[in-house]
PDB file of C-alpha atoms in Angstrom:
ATOM      1  CA  MET A   1    -225.106 -24.780 153.011  1.00 76.00           C
ATOM      2  CA  LEU A   2    -221.673 -23.203 153.618  1.00 85.00           C
ATOM      3  CA  GLY A   3    -220.895 -25.551 156.504  1.00 87.00           C
ATOM      4  CA  TYR A   4    -221.748 -28.628 154.435  1.00 89.00           C
ATOM      5  CA  LEU A   5    -219.790 -27.337 151.433  1.00 88.00           C
ATOM      6  CA  PHE A   6    -216.755 -26.559 153.587  1.00 92.00           C
ATOM      7  CA  SER A   7    -216.853 -29.999 155.229  1.00 93.00           C
ATOM      8  CA  ALA A   8    -217.320 -31.827 151.921  1.00 91.00           C
ATOM      9  CA  ALA A   9    -214.405 -29.939 150.324  1.00 91.00           C
ATOM     10  CA  ALA A  10    -212.208 -30.576 153.381  1.00 93.00           C
ATOM     11  CA  VAL A  11    -212.996 -34.314 153.258  1.00 93.00           C
ATOM     12  CA  VAL A  12    -212.112 -34.392 149.512  1.00 91.00           C
ATOM     13  CA  TRP A  13    -208.819 -32.543 150.085  1.00 92.00           C
ATOM     14  CA  ILE A  14    -207.806 -34.725 153.057  1.00 94.00           C
ATOM     15  CA  GLY A  15    -208.763 -37.903 151.171  1.00 93.00           C
ATOM     16  CA  THR A  16    -206.770 -36.805 148.122  1.00 92.00           C
ATOM     17  CA  PHE A  17    -203.738 -35.898 150.224  1.00 93.00           C
ATOM     18  CA  VAL A  18    -203.802 -39.257 152.039  1.00 93.00           C
ATOM     19  CA  TYR A  19    -204.127 -40.993 148.638  1.00 92.00           C
ATOM     20  CA  VAL A  20    -201.009 -39.194 147.325  1.00 91.00           C
ATOM     21  CA  VAL A  21    -199.012 -40.168 150.445  1.00 91.00           C
ATOM     22  CA  ILE A  22    -200.162 -43.817 150.157  1.00 92.00           C
ATOM     23  CA  LEU A  23    -199.230 -43.794 146.452  1.00 91.00           C
ATOM     24  CA  LEU A  24    -195.731 -42.515 147.285  1.00 90.00           C
ATOM     25  CA  GLN A  25    -195.259 -45.166 149.978  1.00 90.00           C
ATOM     26  CA  ARG A  26    -196.385 -47.893 147.565  1.00 91.00           C
ATOM     27  CA  GLN A  27    -193.877 -46.632 145.009  1.00 90.00           C
ATOM     28  CA  ARG A  28    -191.128 -46.712 147.656  1.00 90.00           C
ATOM     29  CA  ARG A  29    -192.002 -50.321 148.577  1.00 92.00           C
ATOM     30  CA  LEU A  30    -191.995 -51.282 144.895  1.00 91.00           C
ATOM     31  CA  ARG A  31    -188.564 -49.663 144.455  1.00 91.00           C
ATOM     32  CA  LEU A  32    -187.176 -51.592 147.433  1.00 92.00           C
ATOM     33  CA  GLU A  33    -188.552 -54.850 146.037  1.00 90.00           C
ATOM     34  CA  LEU A  34    -186.994 -54.051 142.677  1.00 89.00           C
ATOM     35  CA  GLU A  35    -183.616 -53.455 144.295  1.00 90.00           C
ATOM     36  CA  ASP A  36    -183.925 -56.755 146.195  1.00 88.00           C
ATOM     37  CA  VAL A  37    -184.611 -58.700 142.993  1.00 85.00           C
ATOM     38  CA  LYS A  38    -181.680 -56.934 141.257  1.00 86.00           C
ATOM     39  CA  ARG A  39    -179.382 -57.860 144.156  1.00 87.00           C
ATOM     40  CA  MET A  40    -180.637 -61.466 144.008  1.00 81.00           C
ATOM     41  CA  LEU A  41    -179.939 -61.603 140.266  1.00 80.00           C
ATOM     42  CA  ASP A  42    -176.416 -60.292 140.798  1.00 82.00           C
ATOM     43  CA  GLU A  43    -175.825 -63.000 143.413  1.00 80.00           C
ATOM     44  CA  ILE A  44    -177.060 -65.699 141.015  1.00 74.00           C
ATOM     45  CA  LYS A  45    -174.743 -64.387 138.281  1.00 72.00           C
ATOM     46  CA  GLU A  46    -171.762 -64.523 140.658  1.00 71.00           C
TER      47      GLU A  46
ATOM     48  CA  MET B   1    -189.106 -41.464 150.426  1.00 61.00           C
ATOM     49  CA  LYS B   2    -186.588 -38.867 149.264  1.00 74.00           C
ATOM     50  CA  LYS B   3    -186.433 -35.391 150.790  1.00 82.00           C
ATOM     51  CA  TRP B   4    -187.520 -33.598 147.609  1.00 82.00           C
ATOM     52  CA  GLN B   5    -190.526 -35.912 147.322  1.00 80.00           C
ATOM     53  CA  TRP B   6    -191.625 -34.991 150.840  1.00 83.00           C
ATOM     54  CA  THR B   7    -191.114 -31.309 149.985  1.00 89.00           C
ATOM     55  CA  LEU B   8    -193.333 -31.718 146.926  1.00 88.00           C
ATOM     56  CA  VAL B   9    -196.073 -33.456 148.917  1.00 89.00           C
ATOM     57  CA  ALA B  10    -195.812 -30.830 151.694  1.00 91.00           C
ATOM     58  CA  LEU B  11    -196.133 -28.035 149.110  1.00 93.00           C
ATOM     59  CA  LEU B  12    -199.190 -29.744 147.674  1.00 92.00           C
ATOM     60  CA  GLY B  13    -200.716 -30.018 151.159  1.00 94.00           C
ATOM     61  CA  ILE B  14    -200.066 -26.316 151.834  1.00 96.00           C
ATOM     62  CA  GLY B  15    -201.616 -25.483 148.444  1.00 95.00           C
ATOM     63  CA  MET B  16    -204.740 -27.480 149.374  1.00 95.00           C
ATOM     64  CA  ILE B  17    -205.104 -25.624 152.704  1.00 95.00           C
ATOM     65  CA  ILE B  18    -204.660 -22.208 151.011  1.00 96.00           C
ATOM     66  CA  SER B  19    -207.138 -23.199 148.313  1.00 94.00           C
ATOM     67  CA  GLN B  20    -209.693 -24.214 150.959  1.00 94.00           C
ATOM     68  CA  TYR B  21    -209.164 -20.860 152.705  1.00 94.00           C
ATOM     69  CA  MET B  22    -209.486 -18.909 149.437  1.00 93.00           C
ATOM     70  CA  ASP B  23    -212.614 -20.811 148.343  1.00 92.00           C
ATOM     71  CA  PHE B  24    -214.538 -20.531 151.600  1.00 93.00           C
ATOM     72  CA  ILE B  25    -213.205 -17.549 153.536  1.00 92.00           C
ATOM     73  CA  ALA B  26    -211.330 -15.053 151.336  1.00 91.00           C
ATOM     74  CA  SER B  27    -213.709 -15.220 148.380  1.00 91.00           C
ATOM     75  CA  PRO B  28    -217.074 -13.438 148.821  1.00 90.00           C
ATOM     76  CA  PRO B  29    -220.505 -14.996 148.132  1.00 89.00           C
ATOM     77  CA  GLU B  30    -222.056 -14.123 144.778  1.00 87.00           C
ATOM     78  CA  ALA B  31    -224.902 -11.555 144.663  1.00 84.00           C
ATOM     79  CA  GLN B  32    -227.565 -13.963 143.314  1.00 84.00           C
ATOM     80  CA  MET B  33    -226.193 -17.455 143.943  1.00 86.00           C
ATOM     81  CA  GLY B  34    -224.786 -16.742 147.398  1.00 88.00           C
ATOM     82  CA  ASN B  35    -222.409 -19.398 148.762  1.00 89.00           C
ATOM     83  CA  VAL B  36    -223.317 -21.902 146.038  1.00 90.00           C
ATOM     84  CA  VAL B  37    -220.838 -20.069 143.791  1.00 90.00           C
ATOM     85  CA  ARG B  38    -218.000 -21.654 145.779  1.00 93.00           C
ATOM     86  CA  ILE B  39    -218.724 -24.980 144.030  1.00 93.00           C
ATOM     87  CA  MET B  40    -217.515 -23.284 140.834  1.00 92.00           C
ATOM     88  CA  TYR B  41    -213.896 -23.190 142.076  1.00 92.00           C
ATOM     89  CA  PHE B  42    -213.830 -26.986 142.237  1.00 93.00           C
ATOM     90  CA  HIS B  43    -216.077 -27.538 139.243  1.00 94.00           C
ATOM     91  CA  VAL B  44    -214.252 -25.286 136.758  1.00 92.00           C
ATOM     92  CA  ALA B  45    -210.780 -26.250 138.013  1.00 93.00           C
ATOM     93  CA  SER B  46    -211.677 -29.962 137.732  1.00 94.00           C
ATOM     94  CA  ALA B  47    -213.007 -29.403 134.204  1.00 95.00           C
ATOM     95  CA  VAL B  48    -209.810 -27.617 133.112  1.00 93.00           C
ATOM     96  CA  VAL B  49    -207.639 -30.404 134.559  1.00 94.00           C
ATOM     97  CA  ALA B  50    -209.844 -33.111 132.997  1.00 96.00           C
ATOM     98  CA  PHE B  51    -209.552 -31.458 129.557  1.00 96.00           C
ATOM     99  CA  THR B  52    -205.793 -31.050 130.054  1.00 96.00           C
ATOM    100  CA  ALA B  53    -205.496 -34.716 131.052  1.00 96.00           C
ATOM    101  CA  PHE B  54    -207.370 -35.920 127.949  1.00 97.00           C
ATOM    102  CA  GLY B  55    -205.414 -33.497 125.766  1.00 97.00           C
ATOM    103  CA  VAL B  56    -202.195 -34.946 127.194  1.00 97.00           C
ATOM    104  CA  THR B  57    -203.501 -38.483 126.470  1.00 97.00           C
ATOM    105  CA  ALA B  58    -204.199 -37.532 122.840  1.00 97.00           C
ATOM    106  CA  LEU B  59    -200.826 -35.841 122.378  1.00 97.00           C
ATOM    107  CA  LEU B  60    -198.756 -38.548 124.070  1.00 96.00           C
ATOM    108  CA  GLY B  61    -200.673 -41.216 122.155  1.00 96.00           C
ATOM    109  CA  LEU B  62    -199.542 -39.560 118.924  1.00 96.00           C
ATOM    110  CA  ILE B  63    -195.961 -39.335 120.196  1.00 96.00           C
ATOM    111  CA  TYR B  64    -196.128 -43.054 121.072  1.00 96.00           C
ATOM    112  CA  LEU B  65    -197.301 -43.897 117.539  1.00 96.00           C
ATOM    113  CA  VAL B  66    -194.273 -42.060 116.111  1.00 95.00           C
ATOM    114  CA  ARG B  67    -191.564 -42.949 118.671  1.00 92.00           C
ATOM    115  CA  LYS B  68    -192.910 -46.345 119.855  1.00 90.00           C
ATOM    116  CA  LYS B  69    -191.522 -45.755 123.342  1.00 90.00           C
ATOM    117  CA  TRP B  70    -193.376 -47.493 126.149  1.00 88.00           C
ATOM    118  CA  ILE B  71    -193.177 -44.529 128.571  1.00 90.00           C
ATOM    119  CA  TRP B  72    -195.311 -42.273 126.307  1.00 93.00           C
ATOM    120  CA  ASP B  73    -198.058 -44.864 126.234  1.00 93.00           C
ATOM    121  CA  GLN B  74    -197.962 -45.319 130.010  1.00 92.00           C
ATOM    122  CA  LEU B  75    -198.152 -41.559 130.578  1.00 93.00           C
ATOM    123  CA  ALA B  76    -201.112 -41.377 128.162  1.00 95.00           C
ATOM    124  CA  ARG B  77    -202.883 -44.252 129.955  1.00 94.00           C
ATOM    125  CA  VAL B  78    -202.411 -42.795 133.447  1.00 94.00           C
ATOM    126  CA  SER B  79    -203.439 -39.328 132.224  1.00 96.00           C
ATOM    127  CA  ALA B  80    -206.703 -40.737 130.819  1.00 96.00           C
ATOM    128  CA  GLU B  81    -207.435 -42.496 134.120  1.00 95.00           C
ATOM    129  CA  ILE B  82    -206.898 -39.274 136.082  1.00 95.00           C
ATOM    130  CA  GLY B  83    -209.025 -37.429 133.509  1.00 96.00           C
ATOM    131  CA  VAL B  84    -211.936 -39.813 134.110  1.00 97.00           C
ATOM    132  CA  VAL B  85    -211.720 -39.227 137.883  1.00 95.00           C
ATOM    133  CA  TYR B  86    -211.714 -35.445 137.376  1.00 95.00           C
ATOM    134  CA  THR B  87    -214.625 -35.644 134.891  1.00 97.00           C
ATOM    135  CA  THR B  88    -216.592 -37.645 137.477  1.00 96.00           C
ATOM    136  CA  PHE B  89    -215.874 -34.835 139.911  1.00 94.00           C
ATOM    137  CA  VAL B  90    -217.035 -32.263 137.308  1.00 96.00           C
ATOM    138  CA  LEU B  91    -220.333 -34.119 136.803  1.00 97.00           C
ATOM    139  CA  ILE B  92    -220.975 -34.550 140.551  1.00 95.00           C
ATOM    140  CA  SER B  93    -220.100 -30.944 141.507  1.00 94.00           C
ATOM    141  CA  GLY B  94    -222.113 -29.675 138.522  1.00 94.00           C
ATOM    142  CA  SER B  95    -225.147 -31.671 139.647  1.00 95.00           C
ATOM    143  CA  ILE B  96    -224.935 -30.274 143.196  1.00 92.00           C
ATOM    144  CA  TRP B  97    -224.657 -26.733 141.755  1.00 92.00           C
ATOM    145  CA  GLY B  98    -227.507 -27.413 139.307  1.00 93.00           C
ATOM    146  CA  ASP B  99    -229.801 -28.611 142.072  1.00 92.00           C
ATOM    147  CA  ALA B 100    -229.222 -25.374 144.013  1.00 90.00           C
ATOM    148  CA  VAL B 101    -229.391 -22.948 141.056  1.00 90.00           C
ATOM    149  CA  TRP B 102    -231.497 -24.646 138.346  1.00 91.00           C
ATOM    150  CA  ASN B 103    -233.563 -26.705 140.797  1.00 91.00           C
ATOM    151  CA  THR B 104    -232.639 -29.911 138.971  1.00 93.00           C
ATOM    152  CA  TRP B 105    -229.775 -32.388 139.356  1.00 93.00           C
ATOM    153  CA  TRP B 106    -229.528 -32.939 135.612  1.00 94.00           C
ATOM    154  CA  THR B 107    -230.721 -31.359 132.367  1.00 93.00           C
ATOM    155  CA  TRP B 108    -229.836 -32.312 128.783  1.00 94.00           C
ATOM    156  CA  ASP B 109    -228.053 -29.007 128.189  1.00 93.00           C
ATOM    157  CA  PRO B 110    -225.477 -29.247 125.330  1.00 94.00           C
ATOM    158  CA  THR B 111    -222.491 -28.605 127.651  1.00 94.00           C
ATOM    159  CA  LEU B 112    -223.652 -31.166 130.208  1.00 95.00           C
ATOM    160  CA  THR B 113    -224.487 -33.738 127.540  1.00 95.00           C
ATOM    161  CA  THR B 114    -221.156 -33.383 125.704  1.00 96.00           C
ATOM    162  CA  THR B 115    -219.316 -33.624 129.052  1.00 96.00           C
ATOM    163  CA  LEU B 116    -221.196 -36.826 129.878  1.00 97.00           C
ATOM    164  CA  ILE B 117    -220.232 -38.146 126.422  1.00 97.00           C
ATOM    165  CA  LEU B 118    -216.574 -37.296 127.202  1.00 97.00           C
ATOM    166  CA  TRP B 119    -216.811 -39.304 130.430  1.00 97.00           C
ATOM    167  CA  PHE B 120    -218.208 -42.311 128.551  1.00 97.00           C
ATOM    168  CA  LEU B 121    -215.604 -41.939 125.791  1.00 97.00           C
ATOM    169  CA  TYR B 122    -212.658 -42.184 128.193  1.00 96.00           C
ATOM    170  CA  LEU B 123    -214.310 -44.852 130.302  1.00 97.00           C
ATOM    171  CA  ALA B 124    -214.463 -46.805 127.029  1.00 97.00           C
ATOM    172  CA  TYR B 125    -210.748 -45.955 126.488  1.00 97.00           C
ATOM    173  CA  ILE B 126    -209.876 -47.664 129.795  1.00 96.00           C
ATOM    174  CA  LEU B 127    -212.102 -50.679 129.042  1.00 96.00           C
ATOM    175  CA  LEU B 128    -210.701 -50.933 125.503  1.00 95.00           C
ATOM    176  CA  ARG B 129    -207.131 -51.086 126.804  1.00 93.00           C
ATOM    177  CA  ALA B 130    -208.080 -53.692 129.391  1.00 93.00           C
ATOM    178  CA  SER B 131    -209.792 -55.856 126.765  1.00 95.00           C
ATOM    179  CA  ILE B 132    -206.705 -56.203 124.519  1.00 93.00           C
ATOM    180  CA  ALA B 133    -204.181 -58.710 125.880  1.00 90.00           C
ATOM    181  CA  ASP B 134    -201.271 -57.806 123.575  1.00 91.00           C
ATOM    182  CA  ARG B 135    -199.586 -54.785 125.158  1.00 88.00           C
ATOM    183  CA  GLU B 136    -198.278 -53.258 121.918  1.00 91.00           C
ATOM    184  CA  ARG B 137    -201.589 -53.639 120.098  1.00 94.00           C
ATOM    185  CA  ALA B 138    -203.487 -52.186 123.071  1.00 94.00           C
ATOM    186  CA  ALA B 139    -201.155 -49.176 123.057  1.00 94.00           C
ATOM    187  CA  LYS B 140    -201.615 -48.594 119.301  1.00 95.00           C
ATOM    188  CA  VAL B 141    -205.412 -48.914 119.387  1.00 96.00           C
ATOM    189  CA  ALA B 142    -205.672 -46.740 122.525  1.00 96.00           C
ATOM    190  CA  SER B 143    -203.438 -44.044 120.989  1.00 96.00           C
ATOM    191  CA  VAL B 144    -205.672 -43.703 117.925  1.00 97.00           C
ATOM    192  CA  TYR B 145    -208.862 -43.911 120.001  1.00 97.00           C
ATOM    193  CA  GLY B 146    -207.568 -41.393 122.572  1.00 96.00           C
ATOM    194  CA  PHE B 147    -206.846 -38.876 119.814  1.00 95.00           C
ATOM    195  CA  ILE B 148    -210.284 -39.260 118.185  1.00 96.00           C
ATOM    196  CA  ALA B 149    -212.081 -39.040 121.563  1.00 96.00           C
ATOM    197  CA  ALA B 150    -210.300 -35.741 122.330  1.00 95.00           C
ATOM    198  CA  ILE B 151    -212.310 -34.082 119.536  1.00 95.00           C
ATOM    199  CA  ASP B 152    -215.115 -33.825 122.107  1.00 96.00           C
ATOM    200  CA  ILE B 153    -213.066 -31.336 124.205  1.00 95.00           C
ATOM    201  CA  PRO B 154    -213.328 -28.317 121.818  1.00 94.00           C
ATOM    202  CA  ILE B 155    -216.974 -29.288 121.185  1.00 95.00           C
ATOM    203  CA  ILE B 156    -217.696 -28.971 124.949  1.00 93.00           C
ATOM    204  CA  HIS B 157    -215.887 -25.625 125.051  1.00 88.00           C
ATOM    205  CA  GLN B 158    -217.800 -24.267 122.053  1.00 88.00           C
ATOM    206  CA  SER B 159    -221.169 -25.831 122.971  1.00 89.00           C
ATOM    207  CA  VAL B 160    -222.164 -22.734 125.004  1.00 82.00           C
ATOM    208  CA  THR B 161    -221.716 -20.541 121.915  1.00 81.00           C
ATOM    209  CA  TRP B 162    -222.922 -22.969 119.236  1.00 87.00           C
ATOM    210  CA  TRP B 163    -226.113 -24.240 120.874  1.00 86.00           C
ATOM    211  CA  ARG B 164    -226.843 -21.486 123.437  1.00 81.00           C
ATOM    212  CA  GLY B 165    -227.658 -23.753 126.363  1.00 82.00           C
ATOM    213  CA  ILE B 166    -228.287 -22.666 129.941  1.00 84.00           C
ATOM    214  CA  HIS B 167    -224.774 -23.523 131.190  1.00 88.00           C
ATOM    215  CA  PRO B 168    -223.022 -20.287 132.316  1.00 83.00           C
ATOM    216  CA  ASN B 169    -219.995 -19.146 130.335  1.00 78.00           C
ATOM    217  CA  VAL B 170    -217.460 -18.110 132.964  1.00 75.00           C
ATOM    218  CA  ILE B 171    -214.356 -17.936 130.762  1.00 73.00           C
ATOM    219  CA  THR B 172    -214.806 -16.180 127.421  1.00 74.00           C
ATOM    220  CA  ALA B 173    -212.475 -14.654 124.835  1.00 73.00           C
ATOM    221  CA  GLN B 174    -212.876 -11.356 126.726  1.00 76.00           C
ATOM    222  CA  GLY B 175    -211.580 -12.923 129.938  1.00 77.00           C
ATOM    223  CA  PHE B 176    -213.200 -13.965 133.216  1.00 79.00           C
ATOM    224  CA  ASN B 177    -216.762 -12.785 133.925  1.00 78.00           C
ATOM    225  CA  MET B 178    -216.205 -12.224 137.652  1.00 84.00           C
ATOM    226  CA  PRO B 179    -214.506  -9.883 140.185  1.00 87.00           C
ATOM    227  CA  PRO B 180    -210.668 -10.021 140.589  1.00 90.00           C
ATOM    228  CA  ILE B 181    -210.731 -11.829 143.973  1.00 92.00           C
ATOM    229  CA  MET B 182    -212.857 -14.608 142.463  1.00 91.00           C
ATOM    230  CA  VAL B 183    -210.559 -14.795 139.423  1.00 92.00           C
ATOM    231  CA  PHE B 184    -207.533 -15.117 141.718  1.00 93.00           C
ATOM    232  CA  THR B 185    -209.263 -17.852 143.772  1.00 94.00           C
ATOM    233  CA  LEU B 186    -210.191 -19.719 140.599  1.00 93.00           C
ATOM    234  CA  LEU B 187    -206.647 -19.432 139.192  1.00 93.00           C
ATOM    235  CA  PHE B 188    -205.217 -20.679 142.487  1.00 95.00           C
ATOM    236  CA  SER B 189    -207.587 -23.660 142.336  1.00 94.00           C
ATOM    237  CA  PHE B 190    -206.335 -24.356 138.777  1.00 93.00           C
ATOM    238  CA  LEU B 191    -202.772 -24.317 140.079  1.00 94.00           C
ATOM    239  CA  VAL B 192    -203.439 -26.737 142.961  1.00 95.00           C
ATOM    240  CA  PHE B 193    -205.511 -29.096 140.781  1.00 95.00           C
ATOM    241  CA  LEU B 194    -202.852 -29.084 138.057  1.00 95.00           C
ATOM    242  CA  GLY B 195    -200.156 -29.726 140.695  1.00 94.00           C
ATOM    243  CA  LEU B 196    -202.165 -32.657 142.017  1.00 94.00           C
ATOM    244  CA  TYR B 197    -202.654 -34.011 138.495  1.00 94.00           C
ATOM    245  CA  SER B 198    -198.917 -33.740 137.737  1.00 94.00           C
ATOM    246  CA  VAL B 199    -197.884 -35.459 140.990  1.00 93.00           C
ATOM    247  CA  ILE B 200    -200.360 -38.356 140.558  1.00 93.00           C
ATOM    248  CA  LEU B 201    -199.380 -38.710 136.876  1.00 94.00           C
ATOM    249  CA  TRP B 202    -195.693 -38.858 137.778  1.00 92.00           C
ATOM    250  CA  ILE B 203    -196.033 -41.331 140.710  1.00 91.00           C
ATOM    251  CA  SER B 204    -198.437 -43.642 138.836  1.00 91.00           C
ATOM    252  CA  THR B 205    -196.215 -43.723 135.746  1.00 90.00           C
ATOM    253  CA  MET B 206    -193.128 -44.465 137.854  1.00 90.00           C
ATOM    254  CA  MET B 207    -195.049 -47.263 139.575  1.00 91.00           C
ATOM    255  CA  ALA B 208    -196.111 -48.754 136.231  1.00 89.00           C
ATOM    256  CA  LYS B 209    -192.486 -48.572 135.033  1.00 89.00           C
ATOM    257  CA  ASP B 210    -191.154 -50.248 138.216  1.00 90.00           C
ATOM    258  CA  ARG B 211    -193.869 -52.926 138.107  1.00 89.00           C
ATOM    259  CA  ASP B 212    -192.932 -53.816 134.537  1.00 87.00           C
ATOM    260  CA  GLU B 213    -189.214 -53.901 135.336  1.00 89.00           C
ATOM    261  CA  LEU B 214    -189.907 -56.064 138.396  1.00 89.00           C
ATOM    262  CA  SER B 215    -191.939 -58.563 136.399  1.00 88.00           C
ATOM    263  CA  ASP B 216    -189.163 -58.770 133.731  1.00 87.00           C
ATOM    264  CA  LEU B 217    -186.476 -59.254 136.389  1.00 87.00           C
ATOM    265  CA  ARG B 218    -188.522 -61.922 138.190  1.00 85.00           C
ATOM    266  CA  GLU B 219    -188.812 -63.807 134.915  1.00 86.00           C
ATOM    267  CA  LEU B 220    -185.050 -63.477 134.416  1.00 84.00           C
ATOM    268  CA  ALA B 221    -184.374 -64.691 137.980  1.00 81.00           C
ATOM    269  CA  ARG B 222    -186.719 -67.664 137.518  1.00 83.00           C
ATOM    270  CA  ASN B 223    -184.915 -68.700 134.304  1.00 84.00           C
ATOM    271  CA  ALA B 224    -181.491 -68.244 135.917  1.00 79.00           C
ATOM    272  CA  LEU B 225    -182.507 -70.363 138.934  1.00 79.00           C
ATOM    273  CA  ALA B 226    -183.930 -73.086 136.659  1.00 84.00           C
ATOM    274  CA  LYS B 227    -180.613 -73.213 134.735  1.00 81.00           C
ATOM    275  CA  TYR B 228    -178.672 -73.351 138.021  1.00 78.00           C
ATOM    276  CA  ASP B 229    -180.851 -76.237 139.280  1.00 80.00           C
ATOM    277  CA  GLU B 230    -180.297 -78.112 135.999  1.00 82.00           C
ATOM    278  CA  ARG B 231    -176.530 -77.690 136.280  1.00 80.00           C
ATOM    279  CA  VAL B 232    -176.469 -78.818 139.938  1.00 78.00           C
ATOM    280  CA  GLY B 233    -178.725 -81.792 139.093  1.00 73.00           C
ATOM    281  CA  SER B 234    -176.507 -83.021 136.235  1.00 65.00           C
TER     282      SER B 234
END
């Protein structure tokens, strides 16, 4: 029982950690895209 | 990713490793339940975070109704979504524990039933929001609904006392009914789970904010390009 419990908890923790990292990377990509669009808008205005 | 963001994620990772160590190595097995007691650290911590998340949804919904600022509504929405995930975790871990201790995956105990109702209530919150196209109206309706649904939280907490079910009462007005090492492990689990909740809430809200800004700017760029094309054409 302990071995299974330990493994299940470890899988949940690792999965959650990977999810947080992926979420942060997605946010970074979104930010970069946002900056690109802002730059494009500035160029249009000029 | 900025340096402080990496630091935050690294701290969270270290917290998870320590929590795993505390739950399975530092903390002793319980006299009657044995190693099954270790499920409690995840189960109780998840329940506390789920209740916190729904409480935050109710509170921020009220703030949105008063201030009408989009960010409060987004925080409330994301908090409810995280709360549903944590409640799912509470129900699953509780079932595994129940099978080992009560010899049944599910029983219609008042605490279990009211928790299941809470899960359905906030699942309905998410569906309700998705079913209303107008963003402002969805936010208003969800704010009121989120506040009413939160009434179930104190009912769950009091259900053990009011209806005397078979669900154990670990945290009472007198404190924790367990040895200090188990209390410390449980409190550490609370801390890591709350940290995780806060980080996911923050990133998801920032993403929602950026997505909205991006869609507004794209619209602006499209209009500006259309005007430019018109001018060049004439």
